[in-house]
XYZ file of C-alpha atoms in Angstrom:
520
model
C 0.681 16.163 -10.865
C -2.623 14.691 -11.993
C -5.866 16.544 -11.590
C -9.268 16.853 -13.122
C -9.737 19.859 -15.388
C -9.550 23.025 -13.323
C -12.884 24.891 -13.390
C -13.423 28.602 -12.931
C -15.278 28.073 -9.637
C -12.381 26.040 -8.230
C -9.840 28.549 -9.493
C -11.705 31.521 -8.022
C -11.977 29.801 -4.651
C -8.284 28.909 -4.789
C -7.265 32.497 -5.533
C -9.561 33.876 -2.842
C -7.891 31.573 -0.321
C -4.522 32.966 -1.380
C -5.823 36.442 -0.480
C -6.772 35.140 2.947
C -3.152 34.054 3.492
C -2.056 37.647 2.833
C -4.579 39.242 5.188
C -2.899 41.143 7.997
C 0.427 41.334 6.173
C -0.377 43.850 3.446
C -3.193 46.229 2.576
C -6.073 44.465 0.829
C -5.885 46.944 -2.067
C -2.451 45.431 -2.865
C -3.560 41.782 -2.734
C -4.106 41.489 -6.449
C -0.589 42.714 -7.306
C 1.047 39.920 -5.309
C -1.473 37.248 -6.288
C -1.239 38.129 -9.977
C 2.554 38.008 -9.839
C 2.604 34.517 -8.325
C -0.219 33.350 -10.581
C 1.742 34.465 -13.627
C 4.952 32.835 -12.333
C 3.204 29.505 -11.729
C 1.362 29.696 -15.044
C 4.559 30.579 -16.924
C 6.407 27.638 -15.384
C 3.639 25.136 -16.075
C 3.151 26.261 -19.683
C 6.935 26.338 -20.197
C 7.243 22.738 -18.989
C 4.267 21.710 -21.122
C 5.704 23.331 -24.241
C 9.226 21.947 -23.706
C 7.827 18.420 -23.347
C 5.776 18.838 -26.529
C 8.805 20.107 -28.475
C 10.965 17.223 -27.219
C 8.324 14.693 -28.269
C 7.508 16.353 -31.589
C 11.070 16.982 -32.747
C 12.912 14.259 -30.859
C 15.480 16.683 -29.446
C 17.114 16.929 -26.004
C 15.573 19.102 -23.269
C 18.210 21.852 -23.491
C 17.487 22.370 -27.215
C 13.723 22.287 -26.609
C 14.057 24.971 -23.914
C 15.838 27.235 -26.410
C 12.905 26.883 -28.824
C 10.241 27.814 -26.243
C 8.495 31.125 -26.959
C 8.821 32.105 -23.274
C 12.363 32.048 -21.938
C 12.448 30.954 -18.305
C 15.905 31.272 -16.661
C 16.931 28.701 -13.987
C 16.420 31.082 -11.026
C 12.806 31.622 -12.159
C 11.922 27.927 -12.262
C 9.124 26.929 -9.886
C 11.021 23.854 -8.673
C 13.910 26.109 -7.618
C 11.734 28.703 -5.849
C 9.520 26.233 -3.982
C 12.601 24.810 -2.224
C 13.581 28.138 -0.644
C 13.101 28.333 3.132
C 14.546 31.777 3.859
C 14.802 35.083 2.002
C 11.945 33.803 -0.162
C 10.838 37.307 -1.130
C 14.310 38.156 -2.421
C 14.343 34.893 -4.396
C 11.000 35.859 -5.975
C 12.230 39.366 -6.839
C 15.300 37.830 -8.517
C 13.091 35.398 -10.418
C 10.881 38.180 -11.774
C 13.906 40.311 -12.709
C 15.448 37.339 -14.535
C 12.223 36.782 -16.526
C 12.214 40.437 -17.554
C 15.866 40.252 -18.655
C 15.093 37.254 -20.873
C 11.799 38.636 -22.223
C 12.091 42.303 -23.203
C 8.323 42.689 -23.728
C 7.868 42.221 -19.971
C 10.299 44.963 -18.951
C 9.010 46.733 -15.847
C 6.016 44.393 -15.534
C 7.240 41.619 -13.290
C 9.279 43.879 -10.987
C 6.462 46.380 -10.378
C 5.612 44.478 -7.173
C 8.327 43.868 -4.571
C 8.225 40.654 -2.517
C 11.518 41.149 -0.663
C 10.317 43.459 2.141
C 10.314 41.136 5.176
C 8.492 43.708 7.290
C 5.500 43.283 5.014
C 5.867 39.662 3.932
C 7.636 37.201 6.213
C 9.228 33.982 4.970
C 6.479 32.075 6.770
C 3.688 33.876 4.886
C 5.450 33.474 1.540
C 6.125 29.798 2.211
C 2.418 29.255 2.911
C 1.572 31.173 -0.259
C 3.947 29.113 -2.424
C 2.610 25.840 -0.992
C -0.907 27.090 -1.720
C -0.020 27.934 -5.341
C 1.579 24.496 -5.730
C -1.799 22.754 -5.340
C -2.864 22.928 -8.978
C -1.305 22.593 -12.398
C -1.945 25.534 -14.702
C -0.903 23.778 -17.899
C -3.222 24.334 -20.854
C -4.144 20.653 -20.840
C -5.290 20.940 -17.204
C -7.578 23.954 -17.651
C -11.272 23.574 -18.465
C -11.113 26.645 -20.723
C -8.270 28.327 -22.590
C -9.475 31.670 -21.199
C -9.716 30.446 -17.604
C -6.745 32.391 -16.251
C -7.991 35.605 -17.826
C -11.395 35.131 -16.249
C -9.706 34.514 -12.892
C -7.848 37.809 -13.302
C -11.111 39.627 -13.873
C -12.608 37.927 -10.817
C -9.855 39.213 -8.536
C -9.848 42.669 -10.113
C -13.573 42.859 -9.396
C -13.209 41.490 -5.845
C -10.657 44.118 -4.885
C -12.114 47.000 -6.890
C -13.515 48.664 -3.761
C -10.170 48.855 -1.991
C -8.272 49.853 -5.125
C -10.805 52.602 -5.788
C -10.527 54.002 -2.279
C -6.757 54.060 -2.551
C -6.186 55.204 -6.101
C -9.407 56.852 -7.240
C -9.855 54.215 -9.899
C -12.891 52.189 -10.811
C -13.286 48.725 -12.214
C -15.734 48.865 -15.112
C -18.468 46.248 -14.598
C -18.655 43.599 -17.311
C -22.218 44.567 -18.280
C -21.190 48.156 -19.057
C -18.187 46.967 -21.059
C -20.292 44.540 -23.097
C -22.879 47.255 -23.768
C -20.330 49.680 -25.192
C -18.732 46.957 -27.328
C -22.127 45.985 -28.740
C -22.888 49.635 -29.527
C -19.630 50.404 -31.371
C -19.322 46.968 -33.018
C -15.581 46.374 -33.554
C -14.813 44.209 -36.598
C -12.050 41.845 -37.806
C -8.727 43.529 -38.683
C -9.611 46.564 -36.566
C -7.141 48.456 -34.425
C -8.891 48.893 -31.060
C -7.574 51.349 -28.472
C -8.309 52.225 -24.848
C -6.556 55.401 -23.613
C -7.281 54.600 -19.936
C -7.132 50.835 -20.189
C -6.631 49.840 -16.549
C -6.359 46.061 -16.462
C -7.435 45.774 -20.108
C -10.977 44.441 -19.713
C -12.502 46.643 -22.428
C -9.897 45.589 -24.986
C -10.347 41.904 -24.163
C -14.144 42.160 -24.438
C -13.737 43.860 -27.847
C -11.572 40.947 -28.984
C -14.119 38.411 -27.710
C -16.820 40.163 -29.715
C -14.690 40.043 -32.874
C -13.814 36.357 -32.353
C -17.486 35.420 -32.858
C -17.742 37.222 -36.227
C -16.976 35.759 -39.663
C -13.192 35.993 -40.232
C -12.883 36.919 -36.580
C -10.150 34.359 -36.113
C -7.015 33.474 -38.048
C -6.128 30.007 -36.813
C -6.171 30.238 -33.032
C -5.556 33.995 -33.030
C -8.262 36.651 -32.912
C -8.075 38.956 -35.932
C -7.572 42.243 -34.051
C -4.793 44.577 -32.908
C -5.103 45.882 -29.351
C -3.595 49.101 -27.961
C -3.877 50.719 -24.559
C -2.288 53.156 -22.140
C -2.463 53.244 -18.347
C -1.064 55.804 -15.920
C -0.983 53.729 -12.713
C 2.170 51.569 -12.682
C 0.792 48.536 -10.827
C -2.429 48.600 -12.848
C -0.395 48.820 -16.070
C 1.613 45.769 -14.987
C -1.598 43.854 -14.282
C -2.936 44.916 -17.683
C 0.178 43.566 -19.410
C -0.100 40.245 -17.575
C -3.839 40.121 -18.247
C -3.159 40.440 -21.990
C -0.604 37.633 -21.880
C -2.950 35.356 -19.940
C -5.635 36.027 -22.569
C -3.132 35.134 -25.330
C -2.665 38.731 -26.512
C 1.078 38.895 -25.932
C 1.432 41.275 -28.905
C -1.002 43.863 -27.455
C 0.715 47.233 -27.144
C -0.064 48.336 -23.587
C 1.983 51.416 -22.674
C 2.403 53.202 -19.362
C 2.067 56.939 -18.862
C -0.371 59.855 -18.728
C -2.481 59.778 -21.890
C -3.457 63.451 -21.673
C 0.050 64.897 -21.317
C 2.141 62.099 -22.836
C 0.259 59.848 -25.290
C 2.477 56.909 -26.232
C 0.926 55.532 -29.412
C 2.443 57.626 -32.182
C 3.557 57.229 -35.780
C 5.969 60.135 -35.443
C 6.932 62.436 -32.595
C 4.029 64.825 -33.177
C 1.636 62.523 -35.064
C -0.692 60.299 -33.098
C -1.606 56.797 -34.245
C -5.200 56.483 -35.475
C -7.634 53.699 -34.599
C -10.779 52.075 -35.991
C -12.442 51.809 -32.596
C -11.781 53.533 -29.292
C -13.386 52.327 -26.065
C -12.834 53.922 -22.661
C -13.982 54.549 -19.124
C -11.835 57.541 -18.103
C -11.651 58.472 -14.408
C -14.787 60.489 -13.661
C -14.231 64.256 -13.463
C -10.525 64.064 -12.663
C -9.125 67.391 -11.462
C -5.723 69.024 -12.046
C -5.381 66.948 -15.183
C -2.683 68.953 -17.011
C 0.259 67.924 -14.833
C 2.860 70.290 -16.387
C 0.791 73.179 -14.999
C 0.482 71.567 -11.570
C 4.130 70.760 -10.808
C 5.391 74.309 -10.182
C 2.465 76.284 -8.805
C 2.986 79.917 -7.891
C 2.320 80.826 -4.274
C 1.199 83.950 -2.452
C 0.654 85.037 1.159
C -3.004 85.552 2.012
C -4.392 88.189 4.434
C -3.923 85.763 7.350
C -0.245 85.376 6.559
C -0.661 81.829 5.261
C 0.982 80.609 2.101
C -1.539 79.771 -0.606
C -1.096 78.230 -4.060
C -2.361 80.180 -7.056
C -4.539 78.018 -9.287
C -3.232 78.074 -12.867
C -5.440 79.471 -15.632
C -5.799 76.449 -17.900
C -6.855 78.600 -20.851
C -3.398 80.170 -20.737
C -1.125 77.329 -19.594
C -2.488 74.294 -21.471
C -0.778 73.826 -24.818
C -1.106 70.472 -26.581
C 1.437 69.876 -29.329
C -0.806 67.209 -30.868
C -3.667 69.669 -31.439
C -6.207 67.478 -29.636
C -8.044 70.254 -27.779
C -9.373 71.988 -30.883
C -12.894 72.314 -29.470
C -11.768 74.103 -26.315
C -9.743 73.825 -23.097
C -11.670 71.955 -20.359
C -11.677 73.428 -16.838
C -9.035 72.493 -14.288
C -11.547 70.571 -12.169
C -12.936 68.271 -14.901
C -10.830 66.216 -17.325
C -13.836 64.540 -18.953
C -13.859 66.697 -22.090
C -10.078 66.425 -22.390
C -10.342 62.627 -22.630
C -13.240 62.963 -25.064
C -11.264 65.268 -27.342
C -8.224 62.961 -27.201
C -10.486 60.131 -28.378
C -11.902 62.224 -31.217
C -8.349 63.119 -32.286
C -7.155 59.493 -32.518
C -10.193 58.163 -34.410
C -9.834 57.319 -38.084
C -12.161 59.176 -40.444
C -14.460 56.161 -40.540
C -13.897 55.363 -36.870
C -16.293 55.021 -33.981
C -15.802 55.357 -30.225
C -17.753 54.564 -27.080
C -16.881 55.973 -23.675
C -18.424 56.338 -20.234
C -18.710 59.859 -18.810
C -20.534 61.280 -15.774
C -23.941 62.845 -16.393
C -22.542 66.310 -15.716
C -20.878 66.320 -19.136
C -24.341 66.382 -20.703
C -25.356 69.721 -19.211
C -22.491 71.542 -17.445
C -21.934 75.054 -18.778
C -18.815 77.203 -19.063
C -15.957 75.848 -21.152
C -17.460 72.344 -21.061
C -20.691 73.699 -22.512
C -18.750 75.368 -25.335
C -16.894 72.136 -26.100
C -20.143 70.139 -26.109
C -21.722 72.707 -28.420
C -18.778 72.498 -30.822
C -18.909 68.696 -30.867
C -22.635 68.765 -31.634
C -22.178 71.351 -34.403
C -19.378 69.211 -35.869
C -21.922 66.338 -35.941
C -19.582 63.953 -34.124
C -22.036 62.629 -31.533
C -24.023 59.638 -32.753
C -25.719 58.691 -29.515
C -26.118 59.195 -25.775
C -27.265 56.309 -23.564
C -28.163 57.108 -19.968
C -27.318 54.085 -17.829
C -28.488 53.239 -14.287
C -26.871 54.691 -11.183
C -24.873 52.537 -8.733
C -23.441 50.314 -11.471
C -19.867 51.241 -10.609
C -17.986 50.080 -7.552
C -17.409 52.846 -5.006
C -19.743 55.384 -6.552
C -23.474 55.784 -7.013
C -22.975 58.538 -9.572
C -25.162 58.141 -12.677
C -23.270 57.936 -15.942
C -23.875 58.038 -19.658
C -22.332 56.359 -22.668
C -21.269 58.662 -25.481
C -21.037 57.180 -28.971
C -18.759 59.202 -31.264
C -18.927 58.609 -35.020
C -16.808 60.394 -37.614
C -18.659 58.741 -40.484
C -22.382 59.031 -39.846
C -24.808 57.597 -42.380
C -27.055 59.958 -44.327
C -29.940 59.065 -41.999
C -27.830 59.894 -38.937
C -26.631 63.293 -40.130
C -27.582 66.170 -37.808
C -29.325 63.806 -35.399
C -28.420 62.248 -32.049
C -29.913 59.028 -30.721
C -30.860 59.400 -27.057
C -31.847 56.486 -24.809
C -32.944 56.597 -21.185
C -31.903 53.163 -19.880
C -31.737 54.325 -16.272
C -34.308 51.705 -15.199
C -32.707 48.765 -17.034
C -30.906 46.936 -14.273
C -31.010 44.170 -11.700
C -31.106 45.546 -8.177
C -28.063 44.391 -6.207
C -27.015 44.519 -2.575
C -23.964 46.713 -3.177
C -24.158 47.522 -6.891
C -26.804 47.371 -9.553
C -26.128 45.114 -12.509
C -26.785 45.114 -16.243
C -27.958 41.667 -17.382
C -28.019 40.201 -20.893
C -31.722 41.042 -21.205
C -30.986 44.717 -20.480
C -28.176 44.810 -23.040
C -30.482 43.275 -25.642
C -33.214 45.829 -24.935
C -30.808 48.776 -25.200
C -28.916 47.627 -28.298
C -32.096 46.533 -30.099
C -33.657 49.961 -29.603
C -30.423 51.726 -30.570
C -29.878 49.718 -33.746
C -33.544 49.825 -34.844
C -33.327 53.631 -35.000
C -37.047 53.996 -34.308
C -38.653 55.950 -31.503
C -39.723 53.995 -28.410
C -42.129 55.921 -26.199
C -40.542 57.141 -22.950
C -37.321 55.294 -23.822
C -35.619 56.218 -27.077
C -35.686 59.154 -29.507
C -33.724 60.224 -32.551
C -33.419 63.948 -31.837
C -32.740 66.585 -34.471
C -29.739 68.805 -33.733
C -32.056 71.766 -34.376
C -34.108 70.783 -31.308
C -30.925 70.392 -29.265
C -29.840 73.875 -30.395
C -33.151 75.249 -29.104
C -32.165 73.778 -25.730
C -28.825 75.659 -25.821
C -27.001 72.421 -26.747
C -27.885 70.870 -23.412
C -27.954 67.060 -23.734
C -29.628 66.315 -20.407
C -31.658 63.227 -21.243
C -34.775 64.332 -19.350
C -35.148 67.265 -21.765
C -35.746 64.881 -24.652
C -37.326 61.798 -23.110
C -40.312 62.298 -20.831
C -40.569 59.284 -18.543
C -43.263 60.766 -16.310
C -46.616 59.012 -16.087
C -49.761 61.081 -16.791
C -51.856 61.917 -13.765
C -55.163 59.984 -13.761
C -58.233 62.081 -14.600
C -60.351 62.996 -11.594
C -64.123 62.369 -11.839
C -65.448 65.277 -9.781
C -69.009 63.956 -9.703
C -67.769 60.603 -8.354
C -65.644 62.364 -5.727
C -68.619 64.514 -4.669
C -70.888 61.425 -4.375
C -68.223 59.565 -2.361
C -67.958 62.469 0.078
C -71.744 62.608 0.438
C -71.849 58.851 1.169
C -69.116 59.176 3.786
C -70.941 62.063 5.456
C -74.150 59.967 5.661
C -72.232 57.066 7.216
C -70.655 59.458 9.703
C -74.098 60.801 10.744
C -75.394 57.247 11.219
C -72.398 56.327 13.380
C -72.845 59.499 15.468
C -76.530 58.675 16.052
C -75.690 55.087 17.060
C -72.978 56.308 19.420
C -75.433 58.796 21.028
C -77.921 55.930 21.705
C -75.173 53.844 23.393
C -74.170 56.747 25.601
C -77.842 57.420 26.563
C -78.282 53.763 27.640
C -75.161 54.091 29.827
C -76.607 57.216 31.427
C -73.896 59.437 30.074
C-alpha cells in the first residue's frame, strides 16, 4: 500500500481508535496487552516483507532463500495475509500465530503468548475482525515511518494512556517521562556502560538511558547505540510488553528477565554471584508490603479470643535470609520494601558505579529498622544526593517522592557530604498530574552539577550535620524555604489606628446629624 510517512500524531490516534474497538469486550487495563500484540504482529510482518524484498533485490536470490536470511523468522501461519483472511475462530488463529513466532524465535519465548486472544467470551470474531481491518490501514515498514523510533514512542503513549487502569489493577505506576529524564541526567550513563533496571516495567528508563548515550561522542557504533541494557520485571504481561518495547526500539539484544528481583534476581555470573553494572536506574513500587515471598507463602495461623482463625505475621529479622548477601545494612520491615530494593541496587553496582532511584519521602525519615539502614548507608558514604521532587507527578498517587543518587566512587570534594535539593515547586500544574518540563530539568541538574549552594533550594550538607539530626534526611531540616515575616512598624500601625478612630468619630457625628433631621 502507498501512504505518506506515518507521523506520531497519526499513529497515536490510530492506536487510540483500536482501544475504542475493544471497549466493552475487555477491561481497559488489559487494552495495551492486546493492542501491543497486534501492533507487534503487524510491524513484524511489514518489516519482514520489507527485508525479504531488499535481500532479493540486493543478492538476486529467490524469495524462499531471502526469507531464510531474514533476521526475524516468520512462519506461514503468522503471516498477516493469512490471518487477515480468517472469518471465524480468529482469536485461535492469532494465538497459533504468536506461538509459531515464539517457536521460530527463541528470544521471544513466553512473550507473544502472554496474552490470549482465543477466548470468544471476551473477544468475539466480529470484534477481532474489526480490529484486524483497523490494523490493516497503515504500513509499518521502516520506509513508511517518519521516525525510526516511532513505534517505540507509540508504545510509551499507550502505556501512559492506560497507566491509571493498570495501576488500579496491579499496584504499578508508569514513571512519567520527565522523572525518567531527570534521573538519567543526574547519573549520566556513558558509552559502553551496562545499564540495569531491577523493576523495569515496560523498559522506559532503560530506553531513555540509551537515548542519552546515543547523543554522546562514541555513543553509537554504526546504527547501534553503544550500551548494554538489562532489566527484570515481576508482572508477566508487563514483562512481555517490556520485551516487545525493546525490540520496537531496536534493542533486541537487551536482557529483560521475568521474576521477583528481591527473592530471585536473574542477572548472575554464577549461581550465588550477581552481575555488576555501571549504572542502575529504578522506580520500585512504593512501600510494597510482604516483600519476602518465601516467608509469606506458608504463614502460621492461630485462633484468636473470638474463635476466629488469624495469620501470624512473620518476623522478618528471623525469616529473611538472602544468599547473595544484599541486605548487609539491615533487614527492612515487612510493610516497606523500599530499603530492600535500595540495598539490592547497592549490591549490584560496580565499585565505580552510580545509581538513581525514586523512593517515597518516608524513606528519608522513617525510624526503626529503616532508620538503621539509612544511618548505615550514610556512614558508608554511599549517598551522593537527595532530590525532593513535586507531589502528584505519578499517575494514581499524589504521594511526594525523592530521587536518591547512590555513588560508590565519590570524588574527594563529595566525600562525607550529601547534596540536597528541594525541587518540590519545579513543575507545571496539570489537570490530573503535575509535570516536569525541560526548564525544570535544566534548573535541577544545573544546580546539582554546579555543586554550589543556592539559597532556599540546594545545599551540600556535611554528614556531621546530618549525624546531629540523628541521620534524618528530611529535606526541610536542611533547606529552609520559608519566607521571613515582614517587619512591623509599630509607630505606623499606631498612627493608622488613630486615623481610623478619627474617621469613625466623624462618621458617627454625621450620622447623628442625619438622624436628628429625620426626627429620630
